[in-house]
Short mmCIF file of N, CA and C in Angstrom, two decimals:
data_model
loop_
_atom_site.label_atom_id
_atom_site.label_comp_id
_atom_site.label_asym_id
_atom_site.label_seq_id
_atom_site.Cartn_x
_atom_site.Cartn_y
_atom_site.Cartn_z
N MET G 1 -30.66 16.95 -19.34
CA MET G 1 -31.71 17.01 -18.72
C MET G 1 -32.85 16.23 -19.06
N ILE G 2 -33.78 16.71 -19.74
CA ILE G 2 -34.10 15.89 -20.35
C ILE G 2 -34.61 14.30 -20.91
N ARG G 3 -33.33 13.78 -21.40
CA ARG G 3 -32.85 12.43 -21.69
C ARG G 3 -32.93 11.99 -20.14
N TYR G 4 -32.72 12.60 -19.15
CA TYR G 4 -32.51 11.66 -18.29
C TYR G 4 -33.65 11.38 -17.08
N GLY G 5 -34.83 12.64 -17.50
CA GLY G 5 -35.96 12.57 -17.01
C GLY G 5 -36.72 11.30 -17.87
N VAL G 6 -36.31 11.40 -18.66
CA VAL G 6 -36.90 9.78 -20.21
C VAL G 6 -36.84 8.96 -19.48
N ALA G 7 -35.61 8.70 -19.48
CA ALA G 7 -34.73 7.42 -19.03
C ALA G 7 -35.37 6.87 -17.44
N ALA G 8 -34.93 8.22 -16.89
CA ALA G 8 -35.78 7.99 -15.40
C ALA G 8 -37.03 7.36 -15.32
N LEU G 9 -38.08 7.85 -16.33
CA LEU G 9 -39.62 7.48 -16.35
C LEU G 9 -40.20 6.58 -16.92
N THR G 10 -39.09 5.65 -17.36
CA THR G 10 -39.17 4.71 -18.46
C THR G 10 -38.91 3.59 -17.43
N LEU G 11 -37.98 3.96 -16.84
CA LEU G 11 -37.12 3.00 -15.94
C LEU G 11 -38.18 2.68 -14.56
N THR G 12 -38.71 3.46 -14.28
CA THR G 12 -40.04 3.60 -13.24
C THR G 12 -40.84 2.99 -13.48
N ALA G 13 -41.42 3.11 -14.75
CA ALA G 13 -42.47 2.25 -15.61
C ALA G 13 -42.29 0.75 -15.60
N GLY G 14 -40.92 0.58 -15.73
CA GLY G 14 -40.74 -0.98 -16.10
C GLY G 14 -40.60 -1.09 -14.38
N LEU G 15 -40.19 -0.60 -13.34
CA LEU G 15 -40.18 -1.27 -12.09
C LEU G 15 -41.60 -1.55 -11.66
N SER G 16 -42.74 -0.51 -11.35
CA SER G 16 -43.85 -0.84 -10.81
C SER G 16 -44.76 -2.24 -11.79
N ALA G 17 -44.94 -2.18 -12.98
CA ALA G 17 -45.07 -2.96 -14.11
C ALA G 17 -44.46 -4.68 -13.29
N GLY G 18 -43.61 -4.53 -12.65
CA GLY G 18 -43.47 -5.36 -12.41
C GLY G 18 -42.41 -7.00 -12.71
N THR G 19 -41.60 -5.54 -14.06
CA THR G 19 -40.36 -6.71 -14.70
C THR G 19 -39.12 -5.70 -14.48
N ALA G 20 -38.24 -5.59 -12.99
CA ALA G 20 -37.27 -4.95 -12.11
C ALA G 20 -36.27 -5.83 -13.05
N GLN G 21 -35.81 -6.29 -13.43
CA GLN G 21 -34.53 -6.95 -14.01
C GLN G 21 -32.97 -5.94 -13.34
N ALA G 22 -31.52 -6.23 -13.41
CA ALA G 22 -30.75 -5.70 -13.53
C ALA G 22 -30.44 -4.90 -14.74
N ALA G 23 -30.70 -3.60 -14.90
CA ALA G 23 -30.05 -2.73 -16.05
C ALA G 23 -28.64 -3.27 -16.98
N PRO G 24 -28.68 -3.71 -18.26
CA PRO G 24 -27.70 -4.19 -18.86
C PRO G 24 -26.61 -3.15 -18.60
N THR G 25 -25.14 -3.59 -19.16
CA THR G 25 -24.63 -3.08 -19.13
C THR G 25 -23.46 -3.19 -20.81
N ILE G 26 -22.52 -2.14 -21.65
CA ILE G 26 -22.43 -2.39 -22.29
C ILE G 26 -21.61 -3.29 -22.33
N GLU G 27 -20.35 -3.90 -21.48
CA GLU G 27 -19.54 -4.77 -21.19
C GLU G 27 -20.75 -5.96 -21.88
N GLY G 28 -21.58 -5.97 -20.33
CA GLY G 28 -22.75 -7.61 -21.20
C GLY G 28 -22.99 -7.40 -22.12
N LEU G 29 -23.45 -6.59 -23.18
CA LEU G 29 -23.97 -6.22 -24.32
C LEU G 29 -23.11 -6.96 -25.59
N LEU G 30 -22.11 -6.99 -25.24
CA LEU G 30 -21.04 -7.12 -26.32
C LEU G 30 -21.18 -8.84 -26.07
N LYS G 31 -20.52 -8.86 -24.68
CA LYS G 31 -20.44 -10.06 -24.53
C LYS G 31 -21.93 -11.10 -24.80
N ASP G 32 -23.00 -10.75 -24.85
CA ASP G 32 -23.76 -11.89 -25.39
C ASP G 32 -24.36 -11.56 -26.58
N GLY G 33 -23.29 -10.78 -27.53
CA GLY G 33 -23.60 -11.36 -29.13
C GLY G 33 -24.45 -9.90 -29.42
N TRP G 34 -24.94 -8.78 -28.99
CA TRP G 34 -25.67 -7.12 -29.39
C TRP G 34 -24.56 -6.84 -30.14
N GLU G 35 -25.02 -6.35 -31.82
CA GLU G 35 -24.24 -4.88 -32.27
C GLU G 35 -24.81 -3.79 -31.56
N ILE G 36 -23.64 -2.80 -32.06
CA ILE G 36 -23.58 -1.01 -32.21
C ILE G 36 -24.33 -0.91 -33.57
N VAL G 37 -25.45 -0.31 -33.90
CA VAL G 37 -25.58 -0.68 -34.64
C VAL G 37 -26.10 1.26 -34.97
N GLY G 38 -25.36 2.05 -34.00
CA GLY G 38 -26.00 3.40 -34.13
C GLY G 38 -24.97 4.09 -32.84
N LEU G 39 -25.03 5.10 -33.35
CA LEU G 39 -24.17 5.91 -32.30
C LEU G 39 -23.98 7.57 -32.19
N ALA G 40 -24.39 8.42 -31.87
CA ALA G 40 -24.57 9.92 -31.93
C ALA G 40 -24.04 10.48 -30.94
N GLY G 41 -22.88 11.52 -31.00
CA GLY G 41 -22.40 12.48 -29.63
C GLY G 41 -22.46 13.67 -30.12
N ASN G 42 -22.61 14.43 -28.59
CA ASN G 42 -22.65 15.49 -28.50
C ASN G 42 -22.00 16.53 -28.83
N TYR G 43 -22.15 17.68 -28.47
CA TYR G 43 -20.86 18.48 -29.64
C TYR G 43 -19.51 18.93 -28.67
N ASP G 44 -20.44 18.42 -27.19
CA ASP G 44 -19.21 18.45 -26.28
C ASP G 44 -18.53 17.51 -26.38
N VAL G 45 -18.83 16.21 -26.38
CA VAL G 45 -18.11 15.46 -26.31
C VAL G 45 -17.85 14.71 -24.65
N ARG G 46 -18.70 15.46 -24.43
CA ARG G 46 -19.21 14.46 -23.26
C ARG G 46 -19.98 13.60 -22.61
N THR G 47 -21.11 13.78 -24.01
CA THR G 47 -22.24 12.32 -23.61
C THR G 47 -22.13 11.81 -25.16
N SER G 48 -22.32 10.43 -24.86
CA SER G 48 -22.86 9.56 -26.49
C SER G 48 -23.70 9.33 -26.18
N LEU G 49 -24.53 8.69 -27.04
CA LEU G 49 -25.51 7.18 -27.26
C LEU G 49 -24.86 6.78 -28.26
N LEU G 50 -24.96 4.87 -27.25
CA LEU G 50 -25.00 4.08 -28.38
C LEU G 50 -26.12 3.06 -28.25
N LEU G 51 -26.81 2.44 -29.74
CA LEU G 51 -27.62 1.54 -30.06
C LEU G 51 -27.26 0.29 -30.48
N PHE G 52 -27.92 -0.76 -29.58
CA PHE G 52 -27.68 -2.17 -30.07
C PHE G 52 -28.80 -3.07 -30.75
N ARG G 53 -28.78 -3.58 -30.77
CA ARG G 53 -29.35 -5.36 -31.78
C ARG G 53 -28.98 -6.30 -31.92
N LYS G 54 -29.91 -7.03 -31.74
CA LYS G 54 -29.18 -8.04 -31.58
C LYS G 54 -30.07 -9.23 -33.20
N LYS G 55 -29.35 -10.08 -33.64
CA LYS G 55 -30.31 -11.04 -34.80
C LYS G 55 -31.77 -11.23 -33.84
N ASP G 56 -31.29 -12.17 -32.23
CA ASP G 56 -33.00 -13.01 -32.26
C ASP G 56 -34.37 -12.30 -31.83
N VAL G 57 -33.84 -10.70 -31.25
CA VAL G 57 -34.17 -10.10 -30.18
C VAL G 57 -35.66 -9.22 -31.17
N THR G 58 -36.28 -8.77 -30.37
CA THR G 58 -37.40 -7.89 -31.23
C THR G 58 -37.72 -6.80 -31.25
N TYR G 59 -35.53 -6.54 -29.75
CA TYR G 59 -36.39 -4.57 -29.47
C TYR G 59 -34.88 -4.19 -29.60
N LEU G 60 -34.05 -3.15 -29.50
CA LEU G 60 -33.05 -2.68 -28.84
C LEU G 60 -32.83 -1.98 -27.80
N VAL G 61 -31.34 -1.49 -27.50
CA VAL G 61 -30.82 -1.62 -25.93
C VAL G 61 -30.72 -0.34 -26.46
N GLN G 62 -30.71 1.12 -25.42
CA GLN G 62 -29.84 2.32 -25.88
C GLN G 62 -28.91 2.34 -24.73
N CYS G 63 -27.79 2.71 -24.98
CA CYS G 63 -26.81 3.40 -23.53
C CYS G 63 -26.97 4.97 -23.84
N SER G 64 -26.59 5.09 -22.99
CA SER G 64 -26.48 6.77 -23.33
C SER G 64 -25.25 6.76 -22.30
N THR G 65 -24.11 7.78 -22.58
CA THR G 65 -22.48 7.72 -21.43
C THR G 65 -22.41 8.99 -20.90
N LEU G 66 -21.72 9.21 -20.39
CA LEU G 66 -21.36 10.44 -20.20
C LEU G 66 -20.84 10.20 -18.80
N TYR G 67 -19.90 11.44 -19.26
CA TYR G 67 -18.19 12.06 -18.93
C TYR G 67 -18.06 12.69 -18.23
N ASP G 68 -18.17 13.35 -16.18
CA ASP G 68 -18.63 14.41 -15.80
C ASP G 68 -17.31 14.46 -14.85
N VAL G 69 -16.21 15.70 -15.12
CA VAL G 69 -15.28 15.79 -14.09
C VAL G 69 -15.25 15.98 -12.72
N THR G 70 -16.39 15.95 -12.83
CA THR G 70 -16.99 17.02 -11.09
C THR G 70 -17.71 16.00 -10.20
N ARG G 71 -17.97 14.86 -11.25
CA ARG G 71 -18.39 13.32 -10.07
C ARG G 71 -16.87 12.32 -9.77
N ASP G 72 -17.77 11.89 -8.95
CA ASP G 72 -16.47 11.05 -8.44
C ASP G 72 -16.60 9.71 -8.91
N LYS G 73 -17.92 8.90 -9.51
CA LYS G 73 -17.33 8.22 -10.33
C LYS G 73 -17.98 9.45 -12.31
N ARG G 74 -16.47 9.12 -12.18
CA ARG G 74 -16.73 10.04 -13.46
C ARG G 74 -17.48 9.84 -14.30
N VAL G 75 -16.98 8.14 -15.07
CA VAL G 75 -18.26 7.34 -16.13
C VAL G 75 -19.27 7.08 -15.82
N VAL G 76 -20.18 7.87 -16.21
CA VAL G 76 -22.06 7.67 -15.80
C VAL G 76 -22.12 6.98 -17.18
N VAL G 77 -23.14 5.45 -17.55
CA VAL G 77 -23.74 4.86 -18.48
C VAL G 77 -24.86 4.44 -17.68
N ASN G 78 -26.07 4.41 -18.38
CA ASN G 78 -27.33 4.43 -18.67
C ASN G 78 -28.11 3.38 -19.67
N CYS G 79 -27.82 2.02 -19.63
CA CYS G 79 -28.91 1.18 -20.48
C CYS G 79 -29.80 0.79 -19.95
N TYR G 80 -30.68 0.84 -21.61
CA TYR G 80 -32.51 0.53 -21.37
C TYR G 80 -33.06 0.04 -22.48
N GLU G 81 -33.89 -0.68 -21.90
CA GLU G 81 -34.58 -1.56 -23.77
C GLU G 81 -35.28 -0.31 -24.38
N LEU G 82 -35.20 -0.34 -25.66
CA LEU G 82 -36.71 0.63 -26.16
C LEU G 82 -37.69 -0.69 -26.53
N HIS G 83 -38.80 -0.73 -26.36
CA HIS G 83 -39.54 -1.28 -26.63
C HIS G 83 -40.30 -1.14 -28.20
#
């Protein structure tokens, strides 16, 4: 729950600063040449974090994924830049 609060604060801060843009997707990152450089999973195998980097970019992108059988949209992905 804390992770989602931090992500929400990060996204809100970006929006209020006037830098609103579409959040990256895992598929889009891979198509654009980003590499997966880190992966962490949770003990319950329902959540994971992926860390991406790109050679000519000075920041990383992190994507959190959640698989929740109680939701209509079972897979939830949230990607955001880490500056």
